[in-house]
Amino acid sequence: MPAHRFIVADANAHAVELIELNVEYLTWVFEGIGRHFGIPQSEVAGTPASEYAPAVIGQVCGDPPPRGIFYLIEVDGTLAGMGGLRFLHAGAAEIKRVYLRRQYRGMNLGAAIVERLLADAAAFGYRHVFLDTAPFMAAAHRLYENSGFTDCAPYEGTEVPPAFHARWRFMCRSLQAQK
């Protein structure tokens, strides 16, 4: 794994970086959903990724510790990816936007992000961590399974539109053993 640095993101101070990475991520997701579900990319969220990302940045990246945390990941001074944790409800958090730019994939950085977020969730007192992952994200499925996540029903507070629930993957992990 390359040397990397986690930067605690601030939705205001890091707005440019957060929007840039979220637009990249959402463009990739919207394209994948379009291919997988056979619908035009423009219909996935009803708005382009470049407009959707700034509109939801506060909801996804805005929970400060100990409610949540959001990281930017740097490798050799270059922005490589992101990942965060946000409050869902008492005792439960959600992992959001684990994303690495293409050139940083396959280096175990995704596992480092998830490990860091799980440690944060435990430190913040959460008992359960949820996440959702698109059906075409096979590498993410393996990462989450290897990190102890198991399939669960769609959960309240997910960003995934109900029309996609039947073909989406929702996962949960208990943190009870970590305490």
mmCIF file of C-alpha atoms in Angstrom:
data_model
loop_
_atom_site.group_PDB
_atom_site.id
_atom_site.type_symbol
_atom_site.label_atom_id
_atom_site.label_comp_id
_atom_site.label_asym_id
_atom_site.label_seq_id
_atom_site.Cartn_x
_atom_site.Cartn_y
_atom_site.Cartn_z
ATOM 1 C CA MET A 1 0.000 0.000 0.000
ATOM 2 C CA PRO A 2 1.410 3.414 -0.888
ATOM 3 C CA ALA A 3 2.019 5.998 1.824
ATOM 4 C CA HIS A 4 -1.204 7.893 2.256
ATOM 5 C CA ARG A 5 -2.642 10.623 4.426
ATOM 6 C CA PHE A 6 -6.170 11.033 5.738
ATOM 7 C CA ILE A 7 -7.356 14.639 5.811
ATOM 8 C CA VAL A 8 -10.457 15.381 7.865
ATOM 9 C CA ALA A 9 -12.585 17.260 5.371
ATOM 10 C CA ASP A 10 -14.508 20.375 6.225
ATOM 11 C CA ALA A 11 -17.503 20.972 3.946
ATOM 12 C CA ASN A 12 -16.622 24.670 3.674
ATOM 13 C CA ALA A 13 -12.811 24.659 3.663
ATOM 14 C CA HIS A 14 -12.598 21.683 1.283
ATOM 15 C CA ALA A 15 -15.691 22.417 -0.820
ATOM 16 C CA VAL A 16 -13.780 22.462 -4.124
ATOM 17 C CA GLU A 17 -12.099 19.100 -3.469
ATOM 18 C CA LEU A 18 -15.274 17.505 -2.118
ATOM 19 C CA ILE A 19 -17.358 18.629 -5.075
ATOM 20 C CA GLU A 20 -14.668 17.545 -7.559
ATOM 21 C CA LEU A 21 -14.418 14.030 -6.107
ATOM 22 C CA ASN A 22 -18.181 13.692 -5.617
ATOM 23 C CA VAL A 23 -18.862 14.727 -9.219
ATOM 24 C CA GLU A 24 -16.314 12.121 -10.414
ATOM 25 C CA TYR A 25 -17.848 9.478 -8.164
ATOM 26 C CA LEU A 26 -21.450 10.286 -9.064
ATOM 27 C CA THR A 27 -20.703 10.462 -12.788
ATOM 28 C CA TRP A 28 -19.218 6.956 -12.530
ATOM 29 C CA VAL A 29 -22.207 5.746 -10.468
ATOM 30 C CA PHE A 30 -24.818 7.330 -12.751
ATOM 31 C CA GLU A 31 -23.127 5.800 -15.822
ATOM 32 C CA GLY A 32 -23.020 2.388 -14.128
ATOM 33 C CA ILE A 33 -26.659 2.613 -13.092
ATOM 34 C CA GLY A 34 -27.588 3.620 -16.621
ATOM 35 C CA ARG A 35 -25.804 0.569 -18.034
ATOM 36 C CA HIS A 36 -27.053 -1.831 -15.369
ATOM 37 C CA PHE A 37 -30.662 -0.673 -15.282
ATOM 38 C CA GLY A 38 -30.903 0.371 -18.930
ATOM 39 C CA ILE A 39 -32.021 3.913 -18.273
ATOM 40 C CA PRO A 40 -30.528 7.173 -19.540
ATOM 41 C CA GLN A 41 -27.946 8.680 -17.215
ATOM 42 C CA SER A 42 -29.949 11.912 -17.130
ATOM 43 C CA GLU A 43 -32.865 10.063 -15.496
ATOM 44 C CA VAL A 44 -30.883 8.411 -12.698
ATOM 45 C CA ALA A 45 -31.052 11.328 -10.239
ATOM 46 C CA GLY A 46 -33.122 13.697 -12.332
ATOM 47 C CA THR A 47 -30.170 16.070 -12.539
ATOM 48 C CA PRO A 48 -26.555 15.800 -13.750
ATOM 49 C CA ALA A 49 -23.860 14.755 -11.263
ATOM 50 C CA SER A 50 -22.370 18.246 -11.536
ATOM 51 C CA GLU A 51 -25.584 19.678 -10.044
ATOM 52 C CA TYR A 52 -26.489 16.793 -7.714
ATOM 53 C CA ALA A 53 -23.111 16.664 -5.918
ATOM 54 C CA PRO A 54 -23.083 20.254 -4.616
ATOM 55 C CA ALA A 55 -26.737 19.940 -3.567
ATOM 56 C CA VAL A 56 -26.093 16.934 -1.277
ATOM 57 C CA ILE A 57 -22.553 17.659 -0.078
ATOM 58 C CA GLY A 58 -23.768 18.927 3.307
ATOM 59 C CA GLN A 59 -25.933 15.846 3.896
ATOM 60 C CA VAL A 60 -23.182 13.429 2.902
ATOM 61 C CA CYS A 61 -20.077 15.190 4.227
ATOM 62 C CA GLY A 62 -21.419 17.589 6.825
ATOM 63 C CA ASP A 63 -21.594 15.603 10.084
ATOM 64 C CA PRO A 64 -18.669 16.680 12.297
ATOM 65 C CA PRO A 65 -17.216 14.344 14.953
ATOM 66 C CA PRO A 66 -18.587 12.641 16.953
ATOM 67 C CA ARG A 67 -21.691 12.423 14.724
ATOM 68 C CA GLY A 68 -19.655 11.645 11.632
ATOM 69 C CA ILE A 69 -16.469 12.336 9.753
ATOM 70 C CA PHE A 70 -15.402 12.664 6.153
ATOM 71 C CA TYR A 71 -11.920 12.135 4.786
ATOM 72 C CA LEU A 72 -10.018 13.141 1.723
ATOM 73 C CA ILE A 73 -7.159 10.733 1.018
ATOM 74 C CA GLU A 74 -3.868 11.942 -0.390
ATOM 75 C CA VAL A 75 -1.079 9.851 -1.877
ATOM 76 C CA ASP A 76 2.211 11.668 -2.457
ATOM 77 C CA GLY A 77 0.448 15.022 -2.147
ATOM 78 C CA THR A 78 -2.173 14.146 -4.769
ATOM 79 C CA LEU A 79 -5.871 13.758 -4.028
ATOM 80 C CA ALA A 80 -6.559 10.025 -4.400
ATOM 81 C CA GLY A 81 -10.016 9.484 -2.956
ATOM 82 C CA MET A 82 -12.509 9.968 -0.179
ATOM 83 C CA GLY A 83 -14.806 8.256 2.268
ATOM 84 C CA GLY A 84 -17.010 9.208 5.149
ATOM 85 C CA LEU A 85 -19.281 8.298 7.984
ATOM 86 C CA ARG A 86 -22.582 9.988 8.736
ATOM 87 C CA PHE A 87 -25.224 9.720 11.452
ATOM 88 C CA LEU A 88 -28.308 7.654 10.585
ATOM 89 C CA HIS A 89 -30.092 7.295 13.920
ATOM 90 C CA ALA A 90 -29.237 6.547 17.545
ATOM 91 C CA GLY A 91 -26.530 3.885 17.583
ATOM 92 C CA ALA A 92 -26.205 3.655 13.799
ATOM 93 C CA ALA A 93 -24.009 5.339 11.203
ATOM 94 C CA GLU A 94 -23.666 5.004 7.450
ATOM 95 C CA ILE A 95 -20.489 4.735 5.396
ATOM 96 C CA LYS A 96 -20.693 7.069 2.407
ATOM 97 C CA ARG A 97 -18.754 7.779 -0.765
ATOM 98 C CA VAL A 98 -15.849 5.353 -0.455
ATOM 99 C CA TYR A 99 -14.192 6.217 -3.745
ATOM 100 C CA LEU A 100 -10.708 6.044 -5.188
ATOM 101 C CA ARG A 101 -9.591 7.514 -8.443
ATOM 102 C CA ARG A 102 -8.834 4.818 -10.992
ATOM 103 C CA GLN A 103 -5.027 5.057 -10.718
ATOM 104 C CA TYR A 104 -5.212 4.400 -6.939
ATOM 105 C CA ARG A 105 -7.405 1.298 -7.073
ATOM 106 C CA GLY A 106 -5.999 -2.135 -6.279
ATOM 107 C CA MET A 107 -3.564 -0.746 -3.678
ATOM 108 C CA ASN A 108 -5.586 -1.646 -0.541
ATOM 109 C CA LEU A 109 -6.471 1.996 0.021
ATOM 110 C CA GLY A 110 -10.176 1.116 0.020
ATOM 111 C CA ALA A 111 -9.580 -1.295 2.891
ATOM 112 C CA ALA A 112 -7.630 1.416 4.740
ATOM 113 C CA ILE A 113 -10.548 3.832 4.341
ATOM 114 C CA VAL A 114 -13.130 1.310 5.567
ATOM 115 C CA GLU A 115 -10.918 0.258 8.495
ATOM 116 C CA ARG A 116 -10.475 3.893 9.514
ATOM 117 C CA LEU A 117 -14.217 4.596 9.261
ATOM 118 C CA LEU A 118 -15.096 1.512 11.325
ATOM 119 C CA ALA A 119 -12.603 2.565 14.014
ATOM 120 C CA ASP A 120 -14.128 6.053 14.023
ATOM 121 C CA ALA A 121 -17.652 4.629 14.253
ATOM 122 C CA ALA A 122 -16.660 2.541 17.275
ATOM 123 C CA ALA A 123 -14.909 5.530 18.888
ATOM 124 C CA PHE A 124 -18.032 7.664 18.332
ATOM 125 C CA GLY A 125 -20.145 5.049 20.142
ATOM 126 C CA TYR A 126 -22.033 3.614 17.184
ATOM 127 C CA ARG A 127 -23.196 0.003 17.512
ATOM 128 C CA HIS A 128 -24.037 -0.615 13.844
ATOM 129 C CA VAL A 129 -22.715 0.662 10.540
ATOM 130 C CA PHE A 130 -24.752 0.500 7.333
ATOM 131 C CA LEU A 131 -23.873 1.103 3.705
ATOM 132 C CA ASP A 132 -25.266 0.677 0.236
ATOM 133 C CA THR A 133 -23.458 -0.399 -2.883
ATOM 134 C CA ALA A 134 -24.550 -0.541 -6.499
ATOM 135 C CA PRO A 135 -24.975 -3.926 -8.196
ATOM 136 C CA PHE A 136 -22.096 -3.268 -10.616
ATOM 137 C CA MET A 137 -19.549 -2.516 -7.854
ATOM 138 C CA ALA A 138 -18.111 -6.030 -7.503
ATOM 139 C CA ALA A 139 -14.793 -4.879 -6.009
ATOM 140 C CA ALA A 140 -16.664 -2.874 -3.365
ATOM 141 C CA HIS A 141 -18.821 -5.906 -2.549
ATOM 142 C CA ARG A 142 -15.673 -7.966 -1.867
ATOM 143 C CA LEU A 143 -14.139 -5.163 0.195
ATOM 144 C CA TYR A 144 -17.210 -4.840 2.396
ATOM 145 C CA GLU A 145 -17.654 -8.601 2.791
ATOM 146 C CA ASN A 146 -13.976 -8.890 3.785
ATOM 147 C CA SER A 147 -14.564 -6.098 6.309
ATOM 148 C CA GLY A 148 -17.332 -8.076 8.025
ATOM 149 C CA PHE A 149 -20.416 -6.553 6.408
ATOM 150 C CA THR A 150 -23.415 -8.748 5.632
ATOM 151 C CA ASP A 151 -26.504 -8.135 3.527
ATOM 152 C CA CYS A 152 -29.499 -6.455 5.128
ATOM 153 C CA ALA A 153 -32.784 -4.859 4.111
ATOM 154 C CA PRO A 154 -32.885 -1.293 2.785
ATOM 155 C CA TYR A 155 -32.559 1.026 5.763
ATOM 156 C CA GLU A 156 -34.177 4.321 6.658
ATOM 157 C CA GLY A 157 -32.061 7.272 5.578
ATOM 158 C CA THR A 158 -30.437 5.670 2.553
ATOM 159 C CA GLU A 159 -29.752 7.966 -0.393
ATOM 160 C CA VAL A 160 -30.789 5.212 -2.837
ATOM 161 C CA PRO A 161 -34.150 5.911 -4.522
ATOM 162 C CA PRO A 162 -36.814 3.282 -3.691
ATOM 163 C CA ALA A 163 -37.133 2.359 -7.386
ATOM 164 C CA PHE A 164 -33.619 0.826 -7.193
ATOM 165 C CA HIS A 165 -33.956 -0.973 -3.834
ATOM 166 C CA ALA A 166 -34.879 -4.391 -5.244
ATOM 167 C CA ARG A 167 -31.660 -4.571 -7.282
ATOM 168 C CA TRP A 168 -29.337 -2.680 -4.926
ATOM 169 C CA ARG A 169 -27.146 -4.120 -2.206
ATOM 170 C CA PHE A 170 -27.578 -2.937 1.377
ATOM 171 C CA MET A 171 -25.159 -4.101 4.053
ATOM 172 C CA CYS A 172 -24.674 -3.811 7.808
ATOM 173 C CA ARG A 173 -22.007 -4.610 10.342
ATOM 174 C CA SER A 174 -22.273 -4.775 14.100
ATOM 175 C CA LEU A 175 -19.513 -3.097 16.097
ATOM 176 C CA GLN A 176 -20.418 -4.839 19.357
ATOM 177 C CA ALA A 177 -17.342 -7.109 19.212
ATOM 178 C CA GLN A 178 -15.018 -4.110 18.808
ATOM 179 C CA LYS A 179 -15.954 -2.575 22.152
#
